């Protein structure tokens, strides 16, 4: 091989090396661009997913808060609730306080409806008369329409008054319940919990006297009152 041909071969090899070098640079740049594009898409995707996750979390939190508020508004702890009654009220007081720990319960053995206005005035003077009042009286004897009217008139400013019918194996039972039914309709803030009807066929809830309640009966009685209060 002569000197001229040698230079040509060397030049050719040099040219090829330069092409290979340039090609490797181009490939490297292309690969880097693809990598950057992929990373950018990944970041965008991550941000998008994060936004979705945050949005979902916010919705769950809002839903949870809404649920807590609904639960709070639907709940009842007895604050602002007063019950006035006789020995039946005395017997169920522990069960009432389990459900409505902040309520005021004023029960007295032998109490009559004729004494109710005095009790109402005393509780009001003590700041213990709530805006939801339950009256459970009639176990110990009948009362007139006028007597009941006076009681309800004294509670005309209450948000809700609940009258509870009686179940007592005495001759005045029906008289008491009829009087409650007739007078209650005269007052817009008065509702009736018909304990007499609700307790039909539930002899197992009562002690032998047919009036006072065993634990299961007390819980059932309490559940009726709580349900009535929640309807206000």
PDB file of C-alpha atoms in Angstrom:
ATOM      1  CA  UNK A   1       0.000   0.000   0.000  1.00  0.00           C
ATOM      2  CA  UNK A   2       1.445   3.340  -0.972  1.00  0.00           C
ATOM      3  CA  UNK A   3       1.592   6.387   1.225  1.00  0.00           C
ATOM      4  CA  UNK A   4      -1.348   8.051  -0.529  1.00  0.00           C
ATOM      5  CA  UNK A   5      -3.618   5.097   0.000  1.00  0.00           C
ATOM      6  CA  UNK A   6      -2.570   4.907   3.626  1.00  0.00           C
ATOM      7  CA  UNK A   7      -3.626   8.479   4.200  1.00  0.00           C
ATOM      8  CA  UNK A   8      -6.976   7.782   2.569  1.00  0.00           C
ATOM      9  CA  UNK A   9      -7.582   4.731   4.764  1.00  0.00           C
ATOM     10  CA  UNK A  10      -6.597   6.665   7.858  1.00  0.00           C
ATOM     11  CA  UNK A  11      -8.868   9.544   6.871  1.00  0.00           C
ATOM     12  CA  UNK A  12     -11.753   7.148   6.262  1.00  0.00           C
ATOM     13  CA  UNK A  13     -11.285   5.543   9.648  1.00  0.00           C
ATOM     14  CA  UNK A  14     -11.142   8.970  11.279  1.00  0.00           C
ATOM     15  CA  UNK A  15     -14.316  10.032   9.533  1.00  0.00           C
ATOM     16  CA  UNK A  16     -16.094   6.893  10.689  1.00  0.00           C
ATOM     17  CA  UNK A  17     -14.933   7.456  14.268  1.00  0.00           C
ATOM     18  CA  UNK A  18     -16.270  11.006  14.143  1.00  0.00           C
ATOM     19  CA  UNK A  19     -19.627   9.735  12.823  1.00  0.00           C
ATOM     20  CA  UNK A  20     -19.796   7.115  15.575  1.00  0.00           C
ATOM     21  CA  UNK A  21     -18.973   9.750  18.201  1.00  0.00           C
ATOM     22  CA  UNK A  22     -21.577  12.169  16.869  1.00  0.00           C
ATOM     23  CA  UNK A  23     -24.137   9.362  16.676  1.00  0.00           C
ATOM     24  CA  UNK A  24     -23.534   8.435  20.303  1.00  0.00           C
ATOM     25  CA  UNK A  25     -24.032  12.066  21.320  1.00  0.00           C
ATOM     26  CA  UNK A  26     -27.312  12.249  19.393  1.00  0.00           C
ATOM     27  CA  UNK A  27     -28.519   8.993  20.940  1.00  0.00           C
ATOM     28  CA  UNK A  28     -27.583  10.192  24.422  1.00  0.00           C
ATOM     29  CA  UNK A  29     -29.419  13.481  23.947  1.00  0.00           C
ATOM     30  CA  UNK A  30     -32.476  11.688  22.609  1.00  0.00           C
ATOM     31  CA  UNK A  31     -32.480   9.286  25.526  1.00  0.00           C
ATOM     32  CA  UNK A  32     -32.131  12.170  27.984  1.00  0.00           C
ATOM     33  CA  UNK A  33     -35.030  14.004  26.360  1.00  0.00           C
ATOM     34  CA  UNK A  34     -37.196  10.898  26.573  1.00  0.00           C
ATOM     35  CA  UNK A  35     -36.205  10.513  30.198  1.00  0.00           C
ATOM     36  CA  UNK A  36     -37.039  14.139  30.946  1.00  0.00           C
ATOM     37  CA  UNK A  37     -40.354  13.826  29.151  1.00  0.00           C
ATOM     38  CA  UNK A  38     -41.169  10.671  31.091  1.00  0.00           C
ATOM     39  CA  UNK A  39     -40.186  12.301  34.368  1.00  0.00           C
ATOM     40  CA  UNK A  40     -42.294  15.331  33.533  1.00  0.00           C
ATOM     41  CA  UNK A  41     -45.283  13.132  32.720  1.00  0.00           C
ATOM     42  CA  UNK A  42     -44.674  11.195  35.913  1.00  0.00           C
ATOM     43  CA  UNK A  43     -44.613  14.402  37.915  1.00  0.00           C
ATOM     44  CA  UNK A  44     -47.757  15.600  36.212  1.00  0.00           C
ATOM     45  CA  UNK A  45     -49.378  12.255  36.868  1.00  0.00           C
ATOM     46  CA  UNK A  46     -48.272  12.312  40.494  1.00  0.00           C
ATOM     47  CA  UNK A  47     -49.616  15.788  40.952  1.00  0.00           C
ATOM     48  CA  UNK A  48     -52.854  14.824  39.290  1.00  0.00           C
ATOM     49  CA  UNK A  49     -53.223  11.761  41.489  1.00  0.00           C
ATOM     50  CA  UNK A  50     -52.294  13.779  44.554  1.00  0.00           C
ATOM     51  CA  UNK A  51     -54.924  16.321  43.674  1.00  0.00           C
ATOM     52  CA  UNK A  52     -57.437  13.519  43.294  1.00  0.00           C
ATOM     53  CA  UNK A  53     -56.383  11.991  46.590  1.00  0.00           C
ATOM     54  CA  UNK A  54     -56.592  15.350  48.332  1.00  0.00           C
ATOM     55  CA  UNK A  55     -59.968  16.022  46.794  1.00  0.00           C
ATOM     56  CA  UNK A  56     -61.215  12.605  47.885  1.00  0.00           C
ATOM     57  CA  UNK A  57     -59.793  13.128  51.379  1.00  0.00           C
ATOM     58  CA  UNK A  58     -61.450  16.516  51.606  1.00  0.00           C
ATOM     59  CA  UNK A  59     -64.745  14.999  50.519  1.00  0.00           C
ATOM     60  CA  UNK A  60     -64.403  12.255  53.108  1.00  0.00           C
ATOM     61  CA  UNK A  61     -63.563  14.813  55.778  1.00  0.00           C
ATOM     62  CA  UNK A  62     -66.501  16.970  54.747  1.00  0.00           C
ATOM     63  CA  UNK A  63     -68.738  13.939  54.728  1.00  0.00           C
ATOM     64  CA  UNK A  64     -67.448  12.917  58.132  1.00  0.00           C
ATOM     65  CA  UNK A  65     -67.979  16.415  59.511  1.00  0.00           C
ATOM     66  CA  UNK A  66     -71.447  16.523  58.022  1.00  0.00           C
ATOM     67  CA  UNK A  67     -72.190  13.136  59.553  1.00  0.00           C
ATOM     68  CA  UNK A  68     -70.918  14.290  62.941  1.00  0.00           C
ATOM     69  CA  UNK A  69     -73.044  17.411  62.726  1.00  0.00           C
ATOM     70  CA  UNK A  70     -76.085  15.377  61.745  1.00  0.00           C
ATOM     71  CA  UNK A  71     -75.413  12.963  64.570  1.00  0.00           C
ATOM     72  CA  UNK A  72     -74.921  15.856  66.983  1.00  0.00           C
ATOM     73  CA  UNK A  73     -78.147  17.572  65.896  1.00  0.00           C
ATOM     74  CA  UNK A  74     -80.055  14.289  66.157  1.00  0.00           C
ATOM     75  CA  UNK A  75     -78.622  13.358  69.517  1.00  0.00           C
ATOM     76  CA  UNK A  76     -80.323  14.179  72.816  1.00  0.00           C
ATOM     77  CA  UNK A  77     -78.557  14.425  76.176  1.00  0.00           C
ATOM     78  CA  UNK A  78     -81.487  15.638  78.225  1.00  0.00           C
ATOM     79  CA  UNK A  79     -80.376  19.233  78.585  1.00  0.00           C
ATOM     80  CA  UNK A  80     -83.479  21.411  78.767  1.00  0.00           C
ATOM     81  CA  UNK A  81     -85.732  18.413  79.505  1.00  0.00           C
ATOM     82  CA  UNK A  82     -87.758  18.140  82.722  1.00  0.00           C
ATOM     83  CA  UNK A  83     -89.966  15.261  83.830  1.00  0.00           C
ATOM     84  CA  UNK A  84     -92.558  15.568  86.579  1.00  0.00           C
ATOM     85  CA  UNK A  85     -94.232  12.410  87.802  1.00  0.00           C
ATOM     86  CA  UNK A  86     -95.174   9.979  90.505  1.00  0.00           C
ATOM     87  CA  UNK A  87     -93.723   6.632  91.615  1.00  0.00           C
ATOM     88  CA  UNK A  88     -93.556   5.377  88.012  1.00  0.00           C
ATOM     89  CA  UNK A  89     -91.156   8.236  87.271  1.00  0.00           C
ATOM     90  CA  UNK A  90     -89.170   7.411  90.409  1.00  0.00           C
ATOM     91  CA  UNK A  91     -88.766   3.840  89.189  1.00  0.00           C
ATOM     92  CA  UNK A  92     -87.584   4.693  85.681  1.00  0.00           C
ATOM     93  CA  UNK A  93     -85.322   7.619  86.636  1.00  0.00           C
ATOM     94  CA  UNK A  94     -82.056   5.589  86.485  1.00  0.00           C
ATOM     95  CA  UNK A  95     -82.927   4.424  82.981  1.00  0.00           C
ATOM     96  CA  UNK A  96     -83.855   7.931  81.888  1.00  0.00           C
ATOM     97  CA  UNK A  97     -80.541   9.254  83.176  1.00  0.00           C
ATOM     98  CA  UNK A  98     -78.685   6.606  81.185  1.00  0.00           C
ATOM     99  CA  UNK A  99     -80.163   7.986  77.977  1.00  0.00           C
ATOM    100  CA  UNK A 100     -80.604  11.614  79.016  1.00  0.00           C
ATOM    101  CA  UNK A 101     -77.987  12.328  81.681  1.00  0.00           C
ATOM    102  CA  UNK A 102     -78.575  16.082  81.817  1.00  0.00           C
ATOM    103  CA  UNK A 103     -82.347  16.007  82.229  1.00  0.00           C
ATOM    104  CA  UNK A 104     -84.139  17.022  85.413  1.00  0.00           C
ATOM    105  CA  UNK A 105     -86.342  14.312  86.894  1.00  0.00           C
ATOM    106  CA  UNK A 106     -88.755  15.187  89.690  1.00  0.00           C
ATOM    107  CA  UNK A 107     -90.701  12.124  90.745  1.00  0.00           C
ATOM    108  CA  UNK A 108     -92.514  11.604  94.026  1.00  0.00           C
ATOM    109  CA  UNK A 109     -94.437   8.632  95.360  1.00  0.00           C
ATOM    110  CA  UNK A 110     -98.163   9.369  95.675  1.00  0.00           C
ATOM    111  CA  UNK A 111     -98.078  12.614  93.668  1.00  0.00           C
ATOM    112  CA  UNK A 112    -101.327  13.786  92.093  1.00  0.00           C
ATOM    113  CA  UNK A 113    -102.042  16.048  89.120  1.00  0.00           C
ATOM    114  CA  UNK A 114    -103.462  18.627  91.541  1.00  0.00           C
ATOM    115  CA  UNK A 115     -99.912  19.188  92.841  1.00  0.00           C
ATOM    116  CA  UNK A 116     -98.313  19.668  89.439  1.00  0.00           C
ATOM    117  CA  UNK A 117     -98.663  23.454  89.110  1.00  0.00           C
ATOM    118  CA  UNK A 118     -96.894  23.967  92.423  1.00  0.00           C
ATOM    119  CA  UNK A 119     -94.059  21.673  91.346  1.00  0.00           C
ATOM    120  CA  UNK A 120     -93.773  23.497  88.024  1.00  0.00           C
ATOM    121  CA  UNK A 121     -93.529  26.875  89.741  1.00  0.00           C
ATOM    122  CA  UNK A 122     -90.887  25.601  92.162  1.00  0.00           C
ATOM    123  CA  UNK A 123     -88.756  24.139  89.387  1.00  0.00           C
ATOM    124  CA  UNK A 124     -89.061  27.352  87.376  1.00  0.00           C
ATOM    125  CA  UNK A 125     -87.917  29.394  90.385  1.00  0.00           C
ATOM    126  CA  UNK A 126     -84.898  27.087  90.745  1.00  0.00           C
ATOM    127  CA  UNK A 127     -84.029  27.355  87.059  1.00  0.00           C
ATOM    128  CA  UNK A 128     -84.705  23.637  86.575  1.00  0.00           C
ATOM    129  CA  UNK A 129     -87.738  23.858  84.315  1.00  0.00           C
ATOM    130  CA  UNK A 130     -86.688  23.056  80.764  1.00  0.00           C
ATOM    131  CA  UNK A 131     -88.401  23.950  77.513  1.00  0.00           C
ATOM    132  CA  UNK A 132     -89.368  20.320  77.021  1.00  0.00           C
ATOM    133  CA  UNK A 133     -91.532  19.014  79.860  1.00  0.00           C
ATOM    134  CA  UNK A 134     -92.874  15.507  80.423  1.00  0.00           C
ATOM    135  CA  UNK A 135     -95.867  15.043  82.724  1.00  0.00           C
ATOM    136  CA  UNK A 136     -96.490  11.521  84.033  1.00  0.00           C
ATOM    137  CA  UNK A 137     -99.330  11.697  86.540  1.00  0.00           C
ATOM    138  CA  UNK A 138    -102.574   9.775  87.036  1.00  0.00           C
ATOM    139  CA  UNK A 139    -101.315   6.599  88.700  1.00  0.00           C
ATOM    140  CA  UNK A 140    -102.689   7.707  92.073  1.00  0.00           C
ATOM    141  CA  UNK A 141    -106.086   9.032  91.069  1.00  0.00           C
ATOM    142  CA  UNK A 142    -108.129  10.931  88.507  1.00  0.00           C
ATOM    143  CA  UNK A 143    -108.121  14.660  87.819  1.00  0.00           C
ATOM    144  CA  UNK A 144    -110.485  17.051  86.168  1.00  0.00           C
ATOM    145  CA  UNK A 145    -110.150  18.703  82.795  1.00  0.00           C
ATOM    146  CA  UNK A 146    -109.754  22.025  84.536  1.00  0.00           C
ATOM    147  CA  UNK A 147    -106.868  20.746  86.629  1.00  0.00           C
ATOM    148  CA  UNK A 148    -105.052  19.458  83.576  1.00  0.00           C
ATOM    149  CA  UNK A 149    -105.884  22.642  81.699  1.00  0.00           C
ATOM    150  CA  UNK A 150    -104.280  24.705  84.471  1.00  0.00           C
ATOM    151  CA  UNK A 151    -101.134  22.564  84.313  1.00  0.00           C
ATOM    152  CA  UNK A 152    -100.809  22.942  80.562  1.00  0.00           C
ATOM    153  CA  UNK A 153    -101.572  26.655  80.708  1.00  0.00           C
ATOM    154  CA  UNK A 154     -98.683  27.082  83.149  1.00  0.00           C
ATOM    155  CA  UNK A 155     -96.470  25.447  80.506  1.00  0.00           C
ATOM    156  CA  UNK A 156     -97.745  27.483  77.562  1.00  0.00           C
ATOM    157  CA  UNK A 157     -94.282  28.961  77.053  1.00  0.00           C
ATOM    158  CA  UNK A 158     -92.598  25.553  76.757  1.00  0.00           C
ATOM    159  CA  UNK A 159     -91.373  24.338  73.395  1.00  0.00           C
ATOM    160  CA  UNK A 160     -92.904  20.903  73.956  1.00  0.00           C
ATOM    161  CA  UNK A 161     -95.055  19.283  76.617  1.00  0.00           C
ATOM    162  CA  UNK A 162     -95.513  15.509  76.652  1.00  0.00           C
ATOM    163  CA  UNK A 163     -98.417  13.933  78.506  1.00  0.00           C
ATOM    164  CA  UNK A 164     -98.090  10.233  79.269  1.00  0.00           C
ATOM    165  CA  UNK A 165    -101.198   8.100  79.610  1.00  0.00           C
ATOM    166  CA  UNK A 166    -101.381   5.687  82.515  1.00  0.00           C
ATOM    167  CA  UNK A 167    -101.706   1.969  83.034  1.00  0.00           C
ATOM    168  CA  UNK A 168    -103.015   1.178  86.472  1.00  0.00           C
ATOM    169  CA  UNK A 169    -105.503  -1.572  87.416  1.00  0.00           C
ATOM    170  CA  UNK A 170    -107.857   0.878  89.075  1.00  0.00           C
ATOM    171  CA  UNK A 171    -111.240   2.327  88.170  1.00  0.00           C
ATOM    172  CA  UNK A 172    -109.802   5.738  87.300  1.00  0.00           C
ATOM    173  CA  UNK A 173    -107.439   4.465  84.601  1.00  0.00           C
ATOM    174  CA  UNK A 174    -109.757   5.149  81.661  1.00  0.00           C
ATOM    175  CA  UNK A 175    -110.925   8.463  83.118  1.00  0.00           C
ATOM    176  CA  UNK A 176    -107.338   9.696  83.338  1.00  0.00           C
ATOM    177  CA  UNK A 177    -106.536   8.619  79.785  1.00  0.00           C
ATOM    178  CA  UNK A 178    -109.733  10.081  78.350  1.00  0.00           C
ATOM    179  CA  UNK A 179    -109.087  13.410  80.063  1.00  0.00           C
ATOM    180  CA  UNK A 180    -105.549  13.537  78.673  1.00  0.00           C
ATOM    181  CA  UNK A 181    -106.785  12.807  75.151  1.00  0.00           C
ATOM    182  CA  UNK A 182    -109.477  15.496  75.295  1.00  0.00           C
ATOM    183  CA  UNK A 183    -107.457  18.329  76.833  1.00  0.00           C
ATOM    184  CA  UNK A 184    -104.207  17.748  74.909  1.00  0.00           C
ATOM    185  CA  UNK A 185    -105.830  18.791  71.639  1.00  0.00           C
ATOM    186  CA  UNK A 186    -106.410  22.290  73.018  1.00  0.00           C
ATOM    187  CA  UNK A 187    -102.683  23.083  73.163  1.00  0.00           C
ATOM    188  CA  UNK A 188    -100.434  23.263  70.117  1.00  0.00           C
ATOM    189  CA  UNK A 189     -97.270  22.459  72.086  1.00  0.00           C
ATOM    190  CA  UNK A 190     -98.660  19.280  73.656  1.00  0.00           C
ATOM    191  CA  UNK A 191     -98.058  15.719  72.473  1.00  0.00           C
ATOM    192  CA  UNK A 192     -99.278  12.481  73.999  1.00  0.00           C
ATOM    193  CA  UNK A 193     -97.241   9.339  74.589  1.00  0.00           C
ATOM    194  CA  UNK A 194     -99.857   6.627  74.886  1.00  0.00           C
ATOM    195  CA  UNK A 195     -98.202   4.332  77.391  1.00  0.00           C
ATOM    196  CA  UNK A 196    -101.478   2.494  77.952  1.00  0.00           C
ATOM    197  CA  UNK A 197    -101.692   1.382  74.310  1.00  0.00           C
ATOM    198  CA  UNK A 198     -97.942   0.804  73.947  1.00  0.00           C
ATOM    199  CA  UNK A 199     -97.931  -1.577  76.921  1.00  0.00           C
ATOM    200  CA  UNK A 200    -100.831  -3.767  75.813  1.00  0.00           C
ATOM    201  CA  UNK A 201     -99.839  -7.455  75.963  1.00  0.00           C
ATOM    202  CA  UNK A 202     -96.554  -6.686  77.718  1.00  0.00           C
ATOM    203  CA  UNK A 203     -97.347  -8.009  81.169  1.00  0.00           C
ATOM    204  CA  UNK A 204     -93.760  -9.240  81.510  1.00  0.00           C
ATOM    205  CA  UNK A 205     -92.654  -5.596  81.751  1.00  0.00           C
ATOM    206  CA  UNK A 206     -94.550  -5.046  85.012  1.00  0.00           C
ATOM    207  CA  UNK A 207     -94.209  -6.135  88.598  1.00  0.00           C
ATOM    208  CA  UNK A 208     -97.184  -7.863  90.199  1.00  0.00           C
ATOM    209  CA  UNK A 209     -98.974  -4.569  90.875  1.00  0.00           C
ATOM    210  CA  UNK A 210     -99.346  -4.029  87.119  1.00  0.00           C
ATOM    211  CA  UNK A 211     -98.077  -0.458  87.449  1.00  0.00           C
ATOM    212  CA  UNK A 212     -94.389  -0.283  88.263  1.00  0.00           C
ATOM    213  CA  UNK A 213     -91.827  -1.447  85.774  1.00  0.00           C
ATOM    214  CA  UNK A 214     -89.117  -4.056  85.694  1.00  0.00           C
ATOM    215  CA  UNK A 215     -85.796  -3.139  84.001  1.00  0.00           C
ATOM    216  CA  UNK A 216     -86.925  -4.166  80.507  1.00  0.00           C
ATOM    217  CA  UNK A 217     -90.164  -2.276  80.956  1.00  0.00           C
ATOM    218  CA  UNK A 218     -88.296   0.802  82.172  1.00  0.00           C
ATOM    219  CA  UNK A 219     -86.036   0.725  79.129  1.00  0.00           C
ATOM    220  CA  UNK A 220     -89.011   0.400  76.817  1.00  0.00           C
ATOM    221  CA  UNK A 221     -90.818   3.266  78.548  1.00  0.00           C
ATOM    222  CA  UNK A 222     -87.687   5.396  78.283  1.00  0.00           C
ATOM    223  CA  UNK A 223     -87.326   4.646  74.576  1.00  0.00           C
ATOM    224  CA  UNK A 224     -90.842   5.944  73.929  1.00  0.00           C
ATOM    225  CA  UNK A 225     -90.109   9.183  75.741  1.00  0.00           C
ATOM    226  CA  UNK A 226     -86.800   9.707  73.935  1.00  0.00           C
ATOM    227  CA  UNK A 227     -88.482   9.126  70.581  1.00  0.00           C
ATOM    228  CA  UNK A 228     -91.186  11.663  71.446  1.00  0.00           C
ATOM    229  CA  UNK A 229     -88.622  14.262  72.506  1.00  0.00           C
ATOM    230  CA  UNK A 230     -86.716  13.859  69.243  1.00  0.00           C
ATOM    231  CA  UNK A 231     -89.827  14.656  67.246  1.00  0.00           C
ATOM    232  CA  UNK A 232     -90.008  18.174  68.654  1.00  0.00           C
TER     233      UNK A 232
END
